[in-house]
């Protein structure tokens, strides 16, 4: 078949090279499948995690606001006594299983606790005589704000968070400090009630923000490493403070064995016979994907890709509600750049701006070129107008930095308009129209 040794060697090299490329294609699709399985798992897990955060916030605030009812009673009845406090305290504690006890301390000395059984040790407890307790109570008194402390080790045993509410009486037009009300929340019962302990059997979870200090507080549940590797982070808000909760997954948990390995299990048995075809399909796939979904000049997403993604996000919102914002970016007076510096300079400007926007957005966001001098940025997980406005300001600053072309600096500016989904539009057309309107309004001002 082969008349010379050189041709045989060339054929073997061609076969081995093609086989190697086919194996690479299988591994490539295997990686894509793993990413898809992980993305699908994270999408499903995000809803579960958001629900967990909402339940935790709801349970914690329900206990806190219940205590405010007792605080209001004390404010309006400063001359009431222990016998009068039993009924309102009993109503709050018995109706909420995460509340361990409720204590009332006129003049900072605990004279009432409900339930009394198991909590006798704290009767007569004087906050002013214990430095760490004294500082917290005085801070609440001076700021007139309720303060959450903990988790702390309780005198009665176990751990809890203590929410202290300063009480002020208002007699003869004067405000006078009366004392403090403290509601103790059993943190283990709270976490069990919202399902954190059950979720920790599958994933790593951590909470940060001891004493309600949020990102400035210590990690009090889990480890710092969870925050370093977190797939999700959210805030658990309550009056005058918040916690951060983070969840990290293990790569080995991404689907079952079949879901993760099916490309290899199907591909390898046929790769010997079909390696040339697989290689051809791989090259075709890569080429057609780039042509269909990427802008050939800037190498960012094109209009088709970003519109398909936005349409998918809108359709999935009812099942997986994920807020997002769209930002329309229109380069001001771009024609003048082409006229003054040439079309090659204009192309260079567009490439530079696309890369700048990619650099200053997150991996979950999308930057797309949707027209000659127009871009569209999709910012995921944003439902706050202030946050998206700040991001637009950052993008405008990044765009405004001069672009060096050959020996000249080209000054560029852009007009930006944004819209939040679903706040500014529940359909894709309405959303884009809202963003365009703000962009044109900005352009008229420039």
Tab-separated table of C-alpha atoms in Angstrom:
chain	number	residue	atom	x	y	z
A	1	UNK	CA	0.000	0.000	0.000
A	2	UNK	CA	2.817	2.365	0.900
A	3	UNK	CA	5.776	2.305	-1.429
A	4	UNK	CA	8.256	4.023	0.818
A	5	UNK	CA	9.131	3.950	4.476
A	6	UNK	CA	8.724	7.724	4.632
A	7	UNK	CA	5.096	7.472	3.507
A	8	UNK	CA	4.376	4.768	6.064
A	9	UNK	CA	5.845	6.931	8.778
A	10	UNK	CA	3.799	9.896	7.543
A	11	UNK	CA	0.629	7.787	7.585
A	12	UNK	CA	1.318	6.531	11.125
A	13	UNK	CA	1.984	10.068	12.289
A	14	UNK	CA	-1.259	11.231	10.654
A	15	UNK	CA	-3.243	8.398	12.252
A	16	UNK	CA	-1.734	8.928	15.691
A	17	UNK	CA	-2.207	12.693	15.435
A	18	UNK	CA	-5.834	12.274	14.433
A	19	UNK	CA	-6.371	9.757	17.209
A	20	UNK	CA	-4.809	12.123	19.706
A	21	UNK	CA	-7.047	14.943	18.519
A	22	UNK	CA	-10.089	12.688	18.802
A	23	UNK	CA	-9.155	11.806	22.370
A	24	UNK	CA	-8.687	15.494	23.120
A	25	UNK	CA	-12.162	16.138	21.712
A	26	UNK	CA	-13.659	13.507	24.010
A	27	UNK	CA	-11.880	15.061	26.984
A	28	UNK	CA	-13.019	18.505	25.891
A	29	UNK	CA	-16.665	17.469	25.748
A	30	UNK	CA	-16.162	15.686	29.039
A	31	UNK	CA	-15.025	18.986	30.584
A	32	UNK	CA	-17.989	20.816	29.034
A	33	UNK	CA	-20.325	18.214	30.456
A	34	UNK	CA	-18.789	18.532	33.921
A	35	UNK	CA	-19.199	22.294	33.744
A	36	UNK	CA	-22.801	21.897	32.597
A	37	UNK	CA	-23.566	19.440	35.395
A	38	UNK	CA	-21.935	21.773	37.909
A	39	UNK	CA	-23.770	24.809	36.533
A	40	UNK	CA	-27.052	22.924	36.709
A	41	UNK	CA	-26.338	21.792	40.268
A	42	UNK	CA	-25.339	25.305	41.333
A	43	UNK	CA	-28.466	26.758	39.728
A	44	UNK	CA	-30.666	24.352	41.668
A	45	UNK	CA	-28.604	24.804	44.823
A	46	UNK	CA	-28.821	28.592	44.571
A	47	UNK	CA	-32.590	28.451	44.969
A	48	UNK	CA	-32.243	26.140	47.956
A	49	UNK	CA	-29.562	28.354	49.490
A	50	UNK	CA	-31.595	31.526	48.954
A	51	UNK	CA	-34.572	29.835	50.597
A	52	UNK	CA	-32.383	28.801	53.535
A	53	UNK	CA	-31.153	32.357	53.965
A	54	UNK	CA	-34.709	33.691	53.782
A	55	UNK	CA	-35.942	31.160	56.365
A	56	UNK	CA	-33.055	31.995	58.711
A	57	UNK	CA	-33.732	35.709	58.390
A	58	UNK	CA	-37.470	35.197	58.852
A	59	UNK	CA	-37.129	33.019	61.968
A	60	UNK	CA	-34.571	35.337	63.567
A	61	UNK	CA	-36.591	38.483	62.892
A	62	UNK	CA	-39.824	36.862	64.071
A	63	UNK	CA	-38.211	36.246	67.453
A	64	UNK	CA	-36.768	39.756	67.577
A	65	UNK	CA	-40.002	41.515	66.618
A	66	UNK	CA	-41.922	39.427	69.121
A	67	UNK	CA	-39.647	40.793	71.836
A	68	UNK	CA	-40.341	44.323	70.626
A	69	UNK	CA	-43.973	43.804	71.614
A	70	UNK	CA	-42.914	43.241	75.215
A	71	UNK	CA	-40.553	46.231	74.975
A	72	UNK	CA	-43.437	48.445	73.851
A	73	UNK	CA	-45.487	47.272	76.830
A	74	UNK	CA	-42.688	48.158	79.246
A	75	UNK	CA	-42.237	51.574	77.635
A	76	UNK	CA	-45.901	52.410	78.037
A	77	UNK	CA	-46.168	50.807	81.528
A	78	UNK	CA	-42.954	51.766	83.341
A	79	UNK	CA	-44.603	51.265	86.751
A	80	UNK	CA	-45.668	47.688	86.043
A	81	UNK	CA	-44.088	44.863	88.031
A	82	UNK	CA	-43.103	41.214	87.688
A	83	UNK	CA	-46.697	40.004	87.934
A	84	UNK	CA	-47.677	42.189	84.979
A	85	UNK	CA	-44.842	40.944	82.783
A	86	UNK	CA	-45.715	37.258	82.828
A	87	UNK	CA	-48.509	37.239	80.262
A	88	UNK	CA	-46.789	39.232	77.471
A	89	UNK	CA	-43.507	37.349	78.017
A	90	UNK	CA	-45.269	33.996	78.037
A	91	UNK	CA	-47.071	34.841	74.773
A	92	UNK	CA	-43.817	35.662	73.004
A	93	UNK	CA	-41.718	32.758	74.285
A	94	UNK	CA	-44.320	29.999	74.052
A	95	UNK	CA	-45.231	30.957	70.487
A	96	UNK	CA	-41.661	30.801	69.208
A	97	UNK	CA	-39.648	27.594	69.811
A	98	UNK	CA	-36.290	29.199	68.980
A	99	UNK	CA	-36.576	31.642	71.920
A	100	UNK	CA	-34.908	30.106	74.931
A	101	UNK	CA	-35.925	32.763	77.428
A	102	UNK	CA	-36.852	36.401	77.846
A	103	UNK	CA	-35.348	38.464	80.660
A	104	UNK	CA	-36.286	41.910	81.959
A	105	UNK	CA	-33.748	44.002	83.873
A	106	UNK	CA	-34.984	47.267	85.399
A	107	UNK	CA	-31.945	49.452	86.145
A	108	UNK	CA	-29.829	46.727	84.479
A	109	UNK	CA	-30.551	44.114	87.155
A	110	UNK	CA	-32.436	41.032	85.978
A	111	UNK	CA	-35.530	40.635	88.131
A	112	UNK	CA	-37.691	38.598	85.759
A	113	UNK	CA	-37.066	35.706	83.397
A	114	UNK	CA	-39.481	33.496	81.524
A	115	UNK	CA	-39.442	30.576	81.700
A	116	UNK	CA	-37.976	30.550	85.182
A	117	UNK	CA	-37.235	26.825	85.244
A	118	UNK	CA	-33.636	26.266	84.189
A	119	UNK	CA	-32.885	29.988	84.218
A	120	UNK	CA	-32.872	30.656	87.962
A	121	UNK	CA	-29.143	31.352	87.870
A	122	UNK	CA	-29.566	34.662	86.059
A	123	UNK	CA	-32.065	36.190	88.509
A	124	UNK	CA	-30.303	39.109	90.218
A	125	UNK	CA	-27.678	39.288	87.475
A	126	UNK	CA	-26.350	42.863	87.336
A	127	UNK	CA	-25.143	43.891	83.887
A	128	UNK	CA	-23.173	46.822	85.328
A	129	UNK	CA	-20.949	44.473	87.307
A	130	UNK	CA	-19.818	42.366	84.334
A	131	UNK	CA	-17.494	44.344	82.004
A	132	UNK	CA	-18.380	42.673	78.685
A	133	UNK	CA	-22.122	42.765	79.457
A	134	UNK	CA	-21.909	46.294	80.820
A	135	UNK	CA	-20.316	47.628	77.626
A	136	UNK	CA	-23.000	46.130	75.386
A	137	UNK	CA	-25.863	47.380	77.567
A	138	UNK	CA	-24.372	50.858	77.832
A	139	UNK	CA	-23.920	50.989	74.074
A	140	UNK	CA	-27.588	50.093	73.616
A	141	UNK	CA	-28.550	52.739	76.184
A	142	UNK	CA	-26.409	55.461	74.615
A	143	UNK	CA	-27.389	54.741	71.002
A	144	UNK	CA	-31.064	54.020	71.782
A	145	UNK	CA	-30.676	51.006	69.502
A	146	UNK	CA	-31.259	47.330	70.116
A	147	UNK	CA	-28.059	45.291	69.848
A	148	UNK	CA	-27.493	41.634	69.059
A	149	UNK	CA	-24.660	39.909	70.901
A	150	UNK	CA	-23.235	36.495	70.237
A	151	UNK	CA	-23.274	33.686	69.773
A	152	UNK	CA	-22.109	33.487	73.380
A	153	UNK	CA	-21.835	30.789	76.030
A	154	UNK	CA	-24.870	31.141	78.281
A	155	UNK	CA	-24.765	31.005	82.066
A	156	UNK	CA	-27.513	28.375	81.905
A	157	UNK	CA	-25.429	26.253	79.534
A	158	UNK	CA	-25.389	26.006	75.753
A	159	UNK	CA	-24.977	28.748	73.192
A	160	UNK	CA	-27.290	31.495	72.070
A	161	UNK	CA	-27.550	34.957	70.626
A	162	UNK	CA	-28.892	37.703	72.875
A	163	UNK	CA	-30.909	40.581	71.490
A	164	UNK	CA	-31.012	43.449	73.981
A	165	UNK	CA	-33.566	46.249	73.680
A	166	UNK	CA	-33.084	49.412	75.779
A	167	UNK	CA	-36.298	50.590	77.463
A	168	UNK	CA	-37.047	54.276	78.015
A	169	UNK	CA	-40.003	55.732	79.902
A	170	UNK	CA	-41.624	59.006	78.870
A	171	UNK	CA	-43.134	60.780	81.850
A	172	UNK	CA	-43.800	64.513	82.137
A	173	UNK	CA	-42.343	65.058	78.696
A	174	UNK	CA	-38.973	63.632	79.782
A	175	UNK	CA	-37.260	60.541	78.523
A	176	UNK	CA	-35.639	58.385	81.186
A	177	UNK	CA	-33.724	55.143	80.895
A	178	UNK	CA	-35.758	52.385	82.527
A	179	UNK	CA	-33.736	49.228	81.908
A	180	UNK	CA	-33.165	46.569	79.294
A	181	UNK	CA	-35.066	43.618	77.849
A	182	UNK	CA	-33.085	40.636	76.570
A	183	UNK	CA	-34.380	37.828	74.388
A	184	UNK	CA	-32.149	34.754	74.173
A	185	UNK	CA	-32.348	32.755	70.951
A	186	UNK	CA	-31.053	29.179	71.007
A	187	UNK	CA	-28.775	29.129	67.994
A	188	UNK	CA	-28.760	25.339	67.646
A	189	UNK	CA	-32.562	25.202	67.656
A	190	UNK	CA	-32.638	28.070	65.147
A	191	UNK	CA	-30.259	26.345	62.739
A	192	UNK	CA	-32.108	23.070	63.063
A	193	UNK	CA	-35.440	24.789	62.411
A	194	UNK	CA	-34.283	26.275	59.108
A	195	UNK	CA	-32.394	23.134	58.002
A	196	UNK	CA	-28.780	24.314	58.170
A	197	UNK	CA	-27.637	21.172	59.957
A	198	UNK	CA	-29.298	18.985	57.305
A	199	UNK	CA	-27.678	20.945	54.463
A	200	UNK	CA	-24.269	20.718	56.177
A	201	UNK	CA	-24.372	16.954	55.677
A	202	UNK	CA	-23.927	17.611	51.945
A	203	UNK	CA	-22.109	20.945	51.759
A	204	UNK	CA	-19.837	23.207	53.789
A	205	UNK	CA	-21.640	26.143	55.408
A	206	UNK	CA	-20.232	29.000	57.466
A	207	UNK	CA	-21.617	32.141	59.097
A	208	UNK	CA	-19.736	35.354	59.788
A	209	UNK	CA	-20.666	38.455	61.770
A	210	UNK	CA	-20.473	37.762	65.484
A	211	UNK	CA	-22.416	40.446	67.401
A	212	UNK	CA	-24.222	41.406	64.180
A	213	UNK	CA	-21.087	43.000	62.679
A	214	UNK	CA	-21.436	41.332	59.280
A	215	UNK	CA	-18.258	41.301	57.198
A	216	UNK	CA	-16.370	42.995	60.050
A	217	UNK	CA	-17.263	40.272	62.543
A	218	UNK	CA	-15.689	36.897	63.278
A	219	UNK	CA	-16.702	33.616	61.664
A	220	UNK	CA	-18.765	31.898	64.339
A	221	UNK	CA	-20.057	28.867	62.483
A	222	UNK	CA	-17.887	26.832	60.111
A	223	UNK	CA	-14.448	28.002	58.956
A	224	UNK	CA	-12.838	30.909	57.108
A	225	UNK	CA	-11.978	28.470	54.298
A	226	UNK	CA	-15.655	28.122	53.434
A	227	UNK	CA	-15.814	31.852	52.678
A	228	UNK	CA	-12.615	31.610	50.625
A	229	UNK	CA	-14.115	28.821	48.473
A	230	UNK	CA	-17.753	29.899	48.628
A	231	UNK	CA	-20.050	29.282	45.682
A	232	UNK	CA	-22.724	31.467	47.282
A	233	UNK	CA	-22.726	34.280	49.839
A	234	UNK	CA	-25.746	36.181	51.123
A	235	UNK	CA	-26.682	38.512	53.965
A	236	UNK	CA	-29.010	37.583	56.822
A	237	UNK	CA	-30.422	40.949	57.864
A	238	UNK	CA	-31.958	41.933	61.171
A	239	UNK	CA	-32.406	45.306	62.930
A	240	UNK	CA	-29.082	47.139	63.371
A	241	UNK	CA	-26.908	44.361	61.982
A	242	UNK	CA	-26.481	41.369	59.706
A	243	UNK	CA	-24.705	38.036	59.278
A	244	UNK	CA	-22.994	36.664	56.200
A	245	UNK	CA	-23.792	33.071	55.272
A	246	UNK	CA	-21.638	31.161	52.766
A	247	UNK	CA	-21.914	27.770	51.108
A	248	UNK	CA	-19.131	25.838	49.344
A	249	UNK	CA	-19.537	22.655	47.343
A	250	UNK	CA	-17.129	19.828	46.689
A	251	UNK	CA	-16.298	19.180	43.032
A	252	UNK	CA	-16.829	15.441	43.613
A	253	UNK	CA	-20.471	16.161	44.467
A	254	UNK	CA	-21.289	17.475	40.992
A	255	UNK	CA	-23.849	14.905	39.881
A	256	UNK	CA	-23.675	11.140	39.911
A	257	UNK	CA	-21.004	8.992	38.303
A	258	UNK	CA	-22.992	8.557	35.085
A	259	UNK	CA	-23.732	12.272	34.759
A	260	UNK	CA	-20.078	13.175	35.210
A	261	UNK	CA	-18.508	10.370	33.142
A	262	UNK	CA	-21.041	9.673	30.379
A	263	UNK	CA	-18.990	11.410	27.677
A	264	UNK	CA	-16.033	9.158	28.382
A	265	UNK	CA	-18.178	6.050	28.761
A	266	UNK	CA	-19.786	6.648	25.372
A	267	UNK	CA	-16.857	8.219	23.553
A	268	UNK	CA	-13.971	5.846	24.251
A	269	UNK	CA	-15.620	2.612	22.913
A	270	UNK	CA	-16.112	4.299	19.531
A	271	UNK	CA	-13.087	6.560	19.330
A	272	UNK	CA	-10.874	4.063	17.455
A	273	UNK	CA	-13.378	3.599	14.631
A	274	UNK	CA	-14.697	7.161	14.523
A	275	UNK	CA	-11.723	9.288	15.531
A	276	UNK	CA	-11.380	11.036	12.184
A	277	UNK	CA	-15.083	11.946	12.106
A	278	UNK	CA	-15.030	13.040	15.730
A	279	UNK	CA	-12.076	15.290	15.045
A	280	UNK	CA	-13.849	16.824	12.051
A	281	UNK	CA	-17.015	17.408	14.082
A	282	UNK	CA	-14.985	18.944	16.850
A	283	UNK	CA	-13.334	21.436	14.502
A	284	UNK	CA	-16.704	22.203	12.878
A	285	UNK	CA	-18.339	22.700	16.256
A	286	UNK	CA	-15.670	25.076	17.486
A	287	UNK	CA	-15.744	27.095	14.260
A	288	UNK	CA	-19.517	27.328	13.996
A	289	UNK	CA	-19.873	28.168	17.685
A	290	UNK	CA	-17.421	31.041	17.404
A	291	UNK	CA	-19.085	32.359	14.256
A	292	UNK	CA	-22.595	32.082	15.704
A	293	UNK	CA	-22.038	33.281	19.251
A	294	UNK	CA	-18.952	35.521	19.337
A	295	UNK	CA	-18.280	38.910	17.838
A	296	UNK	CA	-15.355	38.345	15.437
A	297	UNK	CA	-13.767	41.754	16.107
A	298	UNK	CA	-13.840	41.990	19.903
A	299	UNK	CA	-14.143	38.276	20.740
A	300	UNK	CA	-16.943	38.972	23.232
A	301	UNK	CA	-20.501	37.682	22.949
A	302	UNK	CA	-22.542	38.881	20.010
A	303	UNK	CA	-26.176	40.037	19.897
A	304	UNK	CA	-27.516	36.525	19.263
A	305	UNK	CA	-25.729	34.980	22.228
A	306	UNK	CA	-26.630	37.687	24.748
A	307	UNK	CA	-30.264	37.839	23.603
A	308	UNK	CA	-30.594	34.058	23.917
A	309	UNK	CA	-29.141	34.227	27.408
A	310	UNK	CA	-31.465	37.047	28.439
A	311	UNK	CA	-34.468	35.214	27.001
A	312	UNK	CA	-33.495	32.119	28.982
A	313	UNK	CA	-33.150	34.134	32.205
A	314	UNK	CA	-36.590	35.695	31.669
A	315	UNK	CA	-38.221	32.322	30.969
A	316	UNK	CA	-36.579	30.648	33.971
A	317	UNK	CA	-37.428	33.451	36.401
A	318	UNK	CA	-40.688	31.874	37.600
A	319	UNK	CA	-38.919	28.614	38.525
A	320	UNK	CA	-35.507	29.997	39.481
A	321	UNK	CA	-35.949	33.697	40.322
A	322	UNK	CA	-32.564	35.275	39.655
A	323	UNK	CA	-32.588	39.084	39.349
A	324	UNK	CA	-30.279	40.768	36.878
A	325	UNK	CA	-29.600	44.135	35.277
A	326	UNK	CA	-28.856	45.097	31.678
A	327	UNK	CA	-26.594	48.029	30.869
A	328	UNK	CA	-26.590	49.564	27.380
A	329	UNK	CA	-23.251	51.203	26.540
A	330	UNK	CA	-23.089	53.529	23.538
A	331	UNK	CA	-19.729	55.034	22.551
A	332	UNK	CA	-20.066	58.792	22.152
A	333	UNK	CA	-19.056	60.308	18.810
A	334	UNK	CA	-17.480	57.090	17.579
A	335	UNK	CA	-17.740	58.230	13.952
A	336	UNK	CA	-15.376	61.074	14.766
A	337	UNK	CA	-12.757	58.556	15.922
A	338	UNK	CA	-12.995	56.757	12.584
A	339	UNK	CA	-12.838	60.068	10.718
A	340	UNK	CA	-9.902	61.466	12.707
A	341	UNK	CA	-7.771	58.328	13.187
A	342	UNK	CA	-9.029	55.798	10.642
A	343	UNK	CA	-11.109	52.642	10.797
A	344	UNK	CA	-8.227	50.551	12.120
A	345	UNK	CA	-8.024	52.894	15.092
A	346	UNK	CA	-11.787	52.547	15.580
A	347	UNK	CA	-11.449	48.752	15.580
A	348	UNK	CA	-8.618	48.986	18.100
A	349	UNK	CA	-10.767	51.199	20.348
A	350	UNK	CA	-13.654	48.711	20.241
A	351	UNK	CA	-11.325	45.807	21.111
A	352	UNK	CA	-9.782	47.724	24.023
A	353	UNK	CA	-13.153	48.786	25.421
A	354	UNK	CA	-14.516	45.232	25.201
A	355	UNK	CA	-11.533	43.875	27.131
A	356	UNK	CA	-11.799	46.632	29.745
A	357	UNK	CA	-15.447	45.841	30.375
A	358	UNK	CA	-14.652	42.122	30.592
A	359	UNK	CA	-11.909	42.829	33.129
A	360	UNK	CA	-14.165	44.989	35.308
A	361	UNK	CA	-17.149	42.642	35.416
A	362	UNK	CA	-17.558	39.283	37.118
A	363	UNK	CA	-17.212	35.864	35.517
A	364	UNK	CA	-20.978	35.366	35.881
A	365	UNK	CA	-21.710	38.583	33.957
A	366	UNK	CA	-21.852	38.909	30.164
A	367	UNK	CA	-20.310	41.556	27.908
A	368	UNK	CA	-21.635	41.611	24.341
A	369	UNK	CA	-21.217	43.786	21.266
A	370	UNK	CA	-24.684	44.294	19.802
A	371	UNK	CA	-23.954	46.954	17.202
A	372	UNK	CA	-21.203	48.952	15.554
A	373	UNK	CA	-20.378	51.093	18.604
A	374	UNK	CA	-22.900	49.670	21.070
A	375	UNK	CA	-22.362	47.126	23.829
A	376	UNK	CA	-24.697	45.397	26.270
A	377	UNK	CA	-23.591	44.194	29.721
A	378	UNK	CA	-25.637	41.703	31.765
A	379	UNK	CA	-24.990	41.959	35.533
A	380	UNK	CA	-26.231	38.867	37.378
A	381	UNK	CA	-27.757	38.780	40.854
A	382	UNK	CA	-28.332	42.546	41.142
A	383	UNK	CA	-31.713	43.812	42.333
A	384	UNK	CA	-30.646	47.154	43.785
A	385	UNK	CA	-30.688	50.317	41.663
A	386	UNK	CA	-27.936	51.925	43.724
A	387	UNK	CA	-25.587	48.990	43.126
A	388	UNK	CA	-26.134	48.948	39.357
A	389	UNK	CA	-25.746	52.739	39.202
A	390	UNK	CA	-22.392	52.432	40.993
A	391	UNK	CA	-21.325	49.696	38.553
A	392	UNK	CA	-22.275	51.951	35.623
A	393	UNK	CA	-20.140	54.738	37.075
A	394	UNK	CA	-17.184	52.341	37.325
A	395	UNK	CA	-17.668	51.196	33.723
A	396	UNK	CA	-17.889	54.812	32.547
A	397	UNK	CA	-14.621	55.610	34.357
A	398	UNK	CA	-12.919	52.570	32.841
A	399	UNK	CA	-14.108	53.479	29.350
A	400	UNK	CA	-13.026	57.112	29.753
A	401	UNK	CA	-9.349	56.225	30.249
A	402	UNK	CA	-7.407	57.265	27.070
A	403	UNK	CA	-6.577	54.487	24.607
A	404	UNK	CA	-3.079	54.479	23.153
A	405	UNK	CA	-3.052	53.924	19.388
A	406	UNK	CA	0.346	54.065	17.760
A	407	UNK	CA	1.767	57.341	19.102
A	408	UNK	CA	-1.506	59.064	19.991
A	409	UNK	CA	-3.966	58.931	22.888
A	410	UNK	CA	-7.577	58.580	21.813
A	411	UNK	CA	-10.080	59.991	24.280
A	412	UNK	CA	-13.288	58.023	24.566
A	413	UNK	CA	-16.500	58.512	26.479
A	414	UNK	CA	-19.749	56.582	26.595
A	415	UNK	CA	-23.389	57.048	27.479
A	416	UNK	CA	-24.828	54.312	29.693
A	417	UNK	CA	-28.375	53.332	30.538
A	418	UNK	CA	-29.511	50.510	32.749
A	419	UNK	CA	-32.646	48.596	33.690
A	420	UNK	CA	-33.372	46.027	36.414
A	421	UNK	CA	-35.337	42.837	35.840
A	422	UNK	CA	-38.137	42.540	36.771
A	423	UNK	CA	-38.416	45.984	38.410
A	424	UNK	CA	-38.039	48.000	35.165
A	425	UNK	CA	-39.653	45.518	32.787
A	426	UNK	CA	-41.009	42.004	32.866
A	427	UNK	CA	-40.292	41.297	29.201
A	428	UNK	CA	-37.004	41.460	27.351
A	429	UNK	CA	-38.278	44.174	24.960
A	430	UNK	CA	-39.506	46.336	27.830
A	431	UNK	CA	-36.208	45.874	29.685
A	432	UNK	CA	-34.047	46.860	26.700
A	433	UNK	CA	-36.355	49.802	25.925
A	434	UNK	CA	-36.042	51.069	29.501
A	435	UNK	CA	-32.238	50.830	29.399
A	436	UNK	CA	-32.121	52.523	25.976
A	437	UNK	CA	-34.281	55.379	27.223
A	438	UNK	CA	-31.917	56.048	30.126
A	439	UNK	CA	-28.932	55.792	27.793
A	440	UNK	CA	-30.352	58.356	25.338
A	441	UNK	CA	-31.240	60.623	28.254
A	442	UNK	CA	-27.620	60.379	29.414
A	443	UNK	CA	-26.362	61.029	25.861
A	444	UNK	CA	-28.438	64.209	25.593
A	445	UNK	CA	-26.781	65.498	28.764
A	446	UNK	CA	-23.271	64.810	27.499
